[in-house]
Coordinates of C-alpha atoms in Angstrom, one line a residue:
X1 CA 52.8 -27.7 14.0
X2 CA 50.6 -30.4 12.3
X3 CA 49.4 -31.4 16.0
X4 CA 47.9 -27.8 16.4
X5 CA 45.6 -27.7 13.5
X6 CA 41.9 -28.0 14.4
X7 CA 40.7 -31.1 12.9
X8 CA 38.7 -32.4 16.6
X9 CA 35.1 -32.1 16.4
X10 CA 34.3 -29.7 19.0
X11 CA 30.7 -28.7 18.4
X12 CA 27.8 -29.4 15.9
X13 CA 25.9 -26.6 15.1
X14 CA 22.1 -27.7 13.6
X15 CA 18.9 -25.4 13.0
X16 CA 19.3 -25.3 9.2
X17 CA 17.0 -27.3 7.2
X18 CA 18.9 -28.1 4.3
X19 CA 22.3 -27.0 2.8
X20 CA 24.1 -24.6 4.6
X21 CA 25.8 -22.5 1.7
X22 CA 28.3 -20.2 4.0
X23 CA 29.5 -19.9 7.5
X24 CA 31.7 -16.8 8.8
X25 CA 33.1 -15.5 12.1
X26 CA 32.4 -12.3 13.7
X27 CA 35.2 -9.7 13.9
X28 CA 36.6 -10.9 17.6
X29 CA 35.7 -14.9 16.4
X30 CA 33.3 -15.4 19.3
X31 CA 30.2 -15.9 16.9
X32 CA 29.9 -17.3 13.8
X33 CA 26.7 -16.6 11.3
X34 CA 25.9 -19.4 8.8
X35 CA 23.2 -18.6 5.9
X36 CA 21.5 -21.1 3.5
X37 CA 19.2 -22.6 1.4
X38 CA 16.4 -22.7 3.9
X39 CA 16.4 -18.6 3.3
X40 CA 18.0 -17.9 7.2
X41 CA 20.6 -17.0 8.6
X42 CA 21.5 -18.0 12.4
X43 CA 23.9 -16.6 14.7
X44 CA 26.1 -19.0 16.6
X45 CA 27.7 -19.0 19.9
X46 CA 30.3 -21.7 17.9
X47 CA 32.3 -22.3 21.6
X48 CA 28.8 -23.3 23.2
X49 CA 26.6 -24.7 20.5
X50 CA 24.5 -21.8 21.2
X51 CA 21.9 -20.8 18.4
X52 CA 21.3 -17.2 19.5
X53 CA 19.2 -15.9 17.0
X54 CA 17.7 -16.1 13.2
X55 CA 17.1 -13.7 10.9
X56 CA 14.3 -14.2 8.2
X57 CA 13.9 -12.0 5.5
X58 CA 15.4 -13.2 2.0
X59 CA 13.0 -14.7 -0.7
X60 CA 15.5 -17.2 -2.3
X61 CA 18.8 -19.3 -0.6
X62 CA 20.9 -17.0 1.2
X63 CA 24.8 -17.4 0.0
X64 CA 27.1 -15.0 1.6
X65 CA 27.1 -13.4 4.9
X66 CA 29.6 -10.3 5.9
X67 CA 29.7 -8.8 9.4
X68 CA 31.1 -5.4 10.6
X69 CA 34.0 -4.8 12.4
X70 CA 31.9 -3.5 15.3
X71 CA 29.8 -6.4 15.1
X72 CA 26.7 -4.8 15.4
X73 CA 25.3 -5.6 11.8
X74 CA 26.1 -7.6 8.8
X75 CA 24.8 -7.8 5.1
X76 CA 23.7 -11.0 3.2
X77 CA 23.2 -11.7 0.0
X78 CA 21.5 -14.6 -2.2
X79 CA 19.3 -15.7 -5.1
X80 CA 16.4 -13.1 -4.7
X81 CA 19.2 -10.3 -5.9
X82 CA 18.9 -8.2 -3.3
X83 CA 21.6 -7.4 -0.6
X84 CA 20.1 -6.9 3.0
X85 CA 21.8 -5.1 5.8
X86 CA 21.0 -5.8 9.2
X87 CA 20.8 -4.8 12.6
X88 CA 22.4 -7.9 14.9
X89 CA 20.2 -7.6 17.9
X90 CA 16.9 -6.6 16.7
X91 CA 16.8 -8.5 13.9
X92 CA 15.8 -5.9 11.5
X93 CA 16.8 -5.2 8.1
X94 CA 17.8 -1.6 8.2
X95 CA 18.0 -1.3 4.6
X96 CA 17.6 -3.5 1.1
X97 CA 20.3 -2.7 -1.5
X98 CA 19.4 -3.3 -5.1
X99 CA 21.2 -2.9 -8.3
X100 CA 22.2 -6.6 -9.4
X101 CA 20.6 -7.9 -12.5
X102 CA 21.0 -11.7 -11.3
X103 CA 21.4 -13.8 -8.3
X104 CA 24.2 -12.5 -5.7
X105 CA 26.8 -14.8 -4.9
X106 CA 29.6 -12.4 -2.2
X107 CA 29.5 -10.2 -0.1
X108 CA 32.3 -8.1 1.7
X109 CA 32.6 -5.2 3.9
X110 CA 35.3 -2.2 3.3
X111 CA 37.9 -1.9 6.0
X112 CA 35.9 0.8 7.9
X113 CA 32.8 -1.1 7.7
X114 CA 31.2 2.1 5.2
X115 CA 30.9 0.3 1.6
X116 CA 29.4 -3.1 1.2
X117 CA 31.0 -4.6 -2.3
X118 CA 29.0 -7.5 -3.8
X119 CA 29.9 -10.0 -7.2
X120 CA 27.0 -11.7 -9.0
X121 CA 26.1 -13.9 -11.7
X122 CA 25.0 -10.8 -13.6
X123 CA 29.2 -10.7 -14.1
X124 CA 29.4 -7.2 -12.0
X125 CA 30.9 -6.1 -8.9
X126 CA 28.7 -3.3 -7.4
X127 CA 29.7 -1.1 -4.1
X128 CA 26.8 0.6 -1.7
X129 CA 27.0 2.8 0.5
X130 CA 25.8 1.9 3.9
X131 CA 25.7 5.7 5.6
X132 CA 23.3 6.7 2.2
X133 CA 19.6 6.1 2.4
X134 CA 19.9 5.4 -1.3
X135 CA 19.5 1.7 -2.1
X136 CA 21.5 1.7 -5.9
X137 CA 24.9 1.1 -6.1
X138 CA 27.2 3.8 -5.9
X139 CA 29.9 2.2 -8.3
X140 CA 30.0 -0.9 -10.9
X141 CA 32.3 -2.5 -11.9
X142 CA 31.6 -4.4 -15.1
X143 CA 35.0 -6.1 -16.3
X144 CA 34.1 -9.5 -15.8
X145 CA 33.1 -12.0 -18.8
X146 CA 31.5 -14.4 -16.3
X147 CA 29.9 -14.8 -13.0
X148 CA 32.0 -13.1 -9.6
X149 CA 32.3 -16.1 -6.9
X150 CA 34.3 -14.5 -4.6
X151 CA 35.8 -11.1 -3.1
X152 CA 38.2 -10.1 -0.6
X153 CA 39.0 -6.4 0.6
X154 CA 42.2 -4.5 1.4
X155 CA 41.9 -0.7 2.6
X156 CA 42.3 0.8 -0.9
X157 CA 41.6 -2.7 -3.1
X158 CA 38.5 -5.0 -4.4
X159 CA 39.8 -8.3 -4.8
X160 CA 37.8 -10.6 -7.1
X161 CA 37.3 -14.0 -8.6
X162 CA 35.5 -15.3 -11.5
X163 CA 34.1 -17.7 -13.6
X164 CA 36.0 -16.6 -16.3
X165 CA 39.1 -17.2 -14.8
X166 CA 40.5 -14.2 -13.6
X167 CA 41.4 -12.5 -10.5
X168 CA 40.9 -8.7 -11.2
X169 CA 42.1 -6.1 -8.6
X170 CA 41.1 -2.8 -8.4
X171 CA 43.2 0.1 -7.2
X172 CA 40.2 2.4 -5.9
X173 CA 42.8 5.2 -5.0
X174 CA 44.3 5.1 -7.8
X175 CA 41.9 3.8 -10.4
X176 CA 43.6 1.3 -11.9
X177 CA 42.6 -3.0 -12.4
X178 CA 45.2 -5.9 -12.6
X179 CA 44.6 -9.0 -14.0
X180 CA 45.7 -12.6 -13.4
X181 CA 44.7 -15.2 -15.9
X182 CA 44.4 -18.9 -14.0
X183 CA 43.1 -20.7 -17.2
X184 CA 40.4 -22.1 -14.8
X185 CA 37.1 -20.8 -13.4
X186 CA 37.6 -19.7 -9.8
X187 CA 35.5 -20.2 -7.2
X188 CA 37.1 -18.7 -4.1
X189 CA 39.9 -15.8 -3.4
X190 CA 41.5 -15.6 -0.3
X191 CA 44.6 -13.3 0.9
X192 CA 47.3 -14.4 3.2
X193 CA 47.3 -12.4 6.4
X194 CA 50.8 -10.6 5.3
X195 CA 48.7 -9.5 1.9
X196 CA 51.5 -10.6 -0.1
X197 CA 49.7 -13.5 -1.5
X198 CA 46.0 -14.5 -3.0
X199 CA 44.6 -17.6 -2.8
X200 CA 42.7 -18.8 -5.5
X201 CA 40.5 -22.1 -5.6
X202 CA 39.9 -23.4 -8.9
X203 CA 37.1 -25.7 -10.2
X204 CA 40.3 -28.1 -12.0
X205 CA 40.3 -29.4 -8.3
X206 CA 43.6 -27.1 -7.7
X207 CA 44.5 -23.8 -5.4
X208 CA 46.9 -21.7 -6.5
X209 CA 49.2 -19.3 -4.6
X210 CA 49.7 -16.0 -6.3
X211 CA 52.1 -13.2 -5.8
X212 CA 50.1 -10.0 -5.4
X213 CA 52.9 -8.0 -6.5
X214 CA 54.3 -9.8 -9.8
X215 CA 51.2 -12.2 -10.9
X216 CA 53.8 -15.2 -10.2
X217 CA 52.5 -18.5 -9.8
X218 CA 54.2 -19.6 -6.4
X219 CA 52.5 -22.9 -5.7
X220 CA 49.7 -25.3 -6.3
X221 CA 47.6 -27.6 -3.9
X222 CA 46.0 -31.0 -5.0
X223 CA 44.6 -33.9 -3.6
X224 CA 40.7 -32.5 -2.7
X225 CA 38.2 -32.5 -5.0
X226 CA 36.8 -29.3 -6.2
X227 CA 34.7 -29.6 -9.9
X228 CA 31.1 -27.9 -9.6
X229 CA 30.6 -26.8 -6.3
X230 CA 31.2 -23.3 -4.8
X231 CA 33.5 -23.5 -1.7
X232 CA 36.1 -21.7 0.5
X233 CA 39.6 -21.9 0.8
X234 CA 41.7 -20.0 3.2
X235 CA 45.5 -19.9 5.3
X236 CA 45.5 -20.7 8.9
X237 CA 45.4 -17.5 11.2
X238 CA 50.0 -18.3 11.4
X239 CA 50.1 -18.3 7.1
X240 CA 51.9 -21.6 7.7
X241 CA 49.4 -23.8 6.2
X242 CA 46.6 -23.5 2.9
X243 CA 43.1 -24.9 4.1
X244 CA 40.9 -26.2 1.3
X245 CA 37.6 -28.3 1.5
X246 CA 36.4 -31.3 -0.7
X247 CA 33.4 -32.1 -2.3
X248 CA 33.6 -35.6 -0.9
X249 CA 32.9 -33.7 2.7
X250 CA 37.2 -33.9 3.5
X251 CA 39.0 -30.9 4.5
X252 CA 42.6 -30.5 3.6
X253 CA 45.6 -29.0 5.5
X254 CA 48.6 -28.2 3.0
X255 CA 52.0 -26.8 4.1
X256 CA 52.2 -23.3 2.4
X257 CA 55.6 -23.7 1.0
X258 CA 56.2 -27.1 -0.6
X259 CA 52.7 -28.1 -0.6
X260 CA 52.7 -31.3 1.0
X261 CA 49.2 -32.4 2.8
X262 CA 49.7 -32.4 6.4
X263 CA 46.4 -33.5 7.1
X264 CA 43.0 -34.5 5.9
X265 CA 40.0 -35.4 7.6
X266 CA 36.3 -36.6 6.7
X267 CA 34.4 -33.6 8.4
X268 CA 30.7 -34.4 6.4
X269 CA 28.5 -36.7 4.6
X270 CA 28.3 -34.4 1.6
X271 CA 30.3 -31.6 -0.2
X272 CA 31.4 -28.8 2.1
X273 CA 30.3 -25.5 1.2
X274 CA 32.4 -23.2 2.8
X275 CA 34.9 -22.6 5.4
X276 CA 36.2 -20.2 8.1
X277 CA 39.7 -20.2 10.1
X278 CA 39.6 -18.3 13.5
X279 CA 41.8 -15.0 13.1
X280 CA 43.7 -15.6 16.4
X281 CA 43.5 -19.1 17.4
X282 CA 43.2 -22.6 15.7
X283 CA 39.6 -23.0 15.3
X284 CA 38.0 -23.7 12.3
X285 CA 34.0 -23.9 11.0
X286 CA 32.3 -25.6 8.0
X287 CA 29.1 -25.9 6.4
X288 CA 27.6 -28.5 4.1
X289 CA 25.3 -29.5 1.9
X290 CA 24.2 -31.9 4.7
X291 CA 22.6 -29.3 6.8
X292 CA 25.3 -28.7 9.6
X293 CA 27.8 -26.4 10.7
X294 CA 30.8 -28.3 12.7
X295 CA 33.4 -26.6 15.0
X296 CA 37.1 -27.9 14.9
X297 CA 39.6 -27.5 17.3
X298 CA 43.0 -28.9 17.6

């Protein structure tokens, strides 16, 4: 199994100047957009090395990017507040969101690609509605203590992480928020592709496996180093293995269930800022704080 995890340099991906802050595949995996803190985003044919277009609009560093299921737009968010929703092959921003009292760090769609749901440093998740022509929020959720990092999505759940160290979910059917306490301030929150488990990555240099249904701590990962920058962790597209990046530019491949590195592998100069895992097949992309996006393969 070990053998089939991408950790080959397949392609470097370069027309960033400066850090890259987040790279994400399309829907199907055959583009990737990356956004940073040159204020761009660019939209990547990742098998080819292809730079197929950029997209200028943002004031400040750009630090999330989401993309629809149809792939015909995506949102991005970053330092200037402001949440901007675009059209893929024009190029132009069909509407700015606003609502958020400080910088934006995430950005998700809902399932049906309707709602964009963003977390800031202004401690609030906020949904919009992408069919309206209004630009403010149709829901906040203030709950948080600290700044939101990170958010993931199931059809009828906000997943989100925090500063303050908690993961907070919120039942939108029913109206209801649980709480897990982690003790440390979490920079990333991943599910596993069954949606039993988050994935949480922890600024104490630690991921930790959570049952969604009892709040159970199931297992930790250690070895990478993880203290003051944001940055992605995620499972493999099988659930068989954690993936976690390193501020030392190292990604990590644990074994889900005892824990175990499998592999690690120096894949920058600097701290890696975020990672994505191919939904179907073993390919992975980073970005950096040295100005690149790399593609692995196995």
């Amino acid at each position: 199994m070990a053998d089939q995890l991408p950790r080959r340099e397949a392609v470097v991906l370069r027309g960033h100047e400066g850090p890259v802050l987040a790279v994400r595949f399309n829907s199907d995996g055959n583009y990737c957009i990356s956004c940073g803190r040159d204020r761009v985003l660019c939209l990547w044919n990742p098998q080819k090395g292809l730079r197929i277009k950029s997209y200028n609009a943002h004031a400040r560093e750009v630090r999330d990017v989401a993309v629809v299921a149809d792939n015909s737009k995506f949102c991005s968010c970053g330092a200037d507040r402001q949440l901007f929703y675009w059209d893929v092959p024009t190029g132009r921003v069909i509407r700015k969101f606003r609502g958020h009292d400080s910088e934006v760090n995430t950005v998700k769609f809902s399932e049906n690609s309707t709602v964009i749901v963003s977390g800031g440093y202004d401690r609030s998740v906020r949904a919009f509605d992408c069919r309206s022509h209004s630009i403010e929020p149709i829901q906040v959720i203030e709950a948080f203590s600290d700044s939101v990092t990170s958010l993931c999505m199931t059809r009828t759940e906000i997943i989100a992480g925090s500063v303050d160290g908690s993961i907070r979910t919120f039942d939108i059917r029913a109206g209801r928020v649980y709480r897990d306490d982690l003790g440390h301030p979490i920079n990333s929150v991943a599910l596993s592709h069954d949606g039993k488990c988050t994935l949480a990555g922890c600024l104490d240099s630690t991921l930790r496996l959570i049952d969604r249904e009892t709040g159970d701590l199931l297992q930790e990962y250690k070895g990478h180093i993880n203290k003051s920058y944001k940055t992605d962790s995620c499972l493999t597209n099988t659930d068989a293995h954690v993936v976690g990046s390193s501020e030392d530019g190292r990604i990590y491949y644990w074994d889900l269930v005892d824990s175990s590195v499998v592999s690690s592998f120096k894949a920058h100069a600097s701290a890696v800022t975020s990672i994505a895992y191919h939904k179907t097949e073993p390919m992975l992309v980073t970005s950096s704080i040295d100005g690149t996006v790399r593609v692995w393969t196995p």
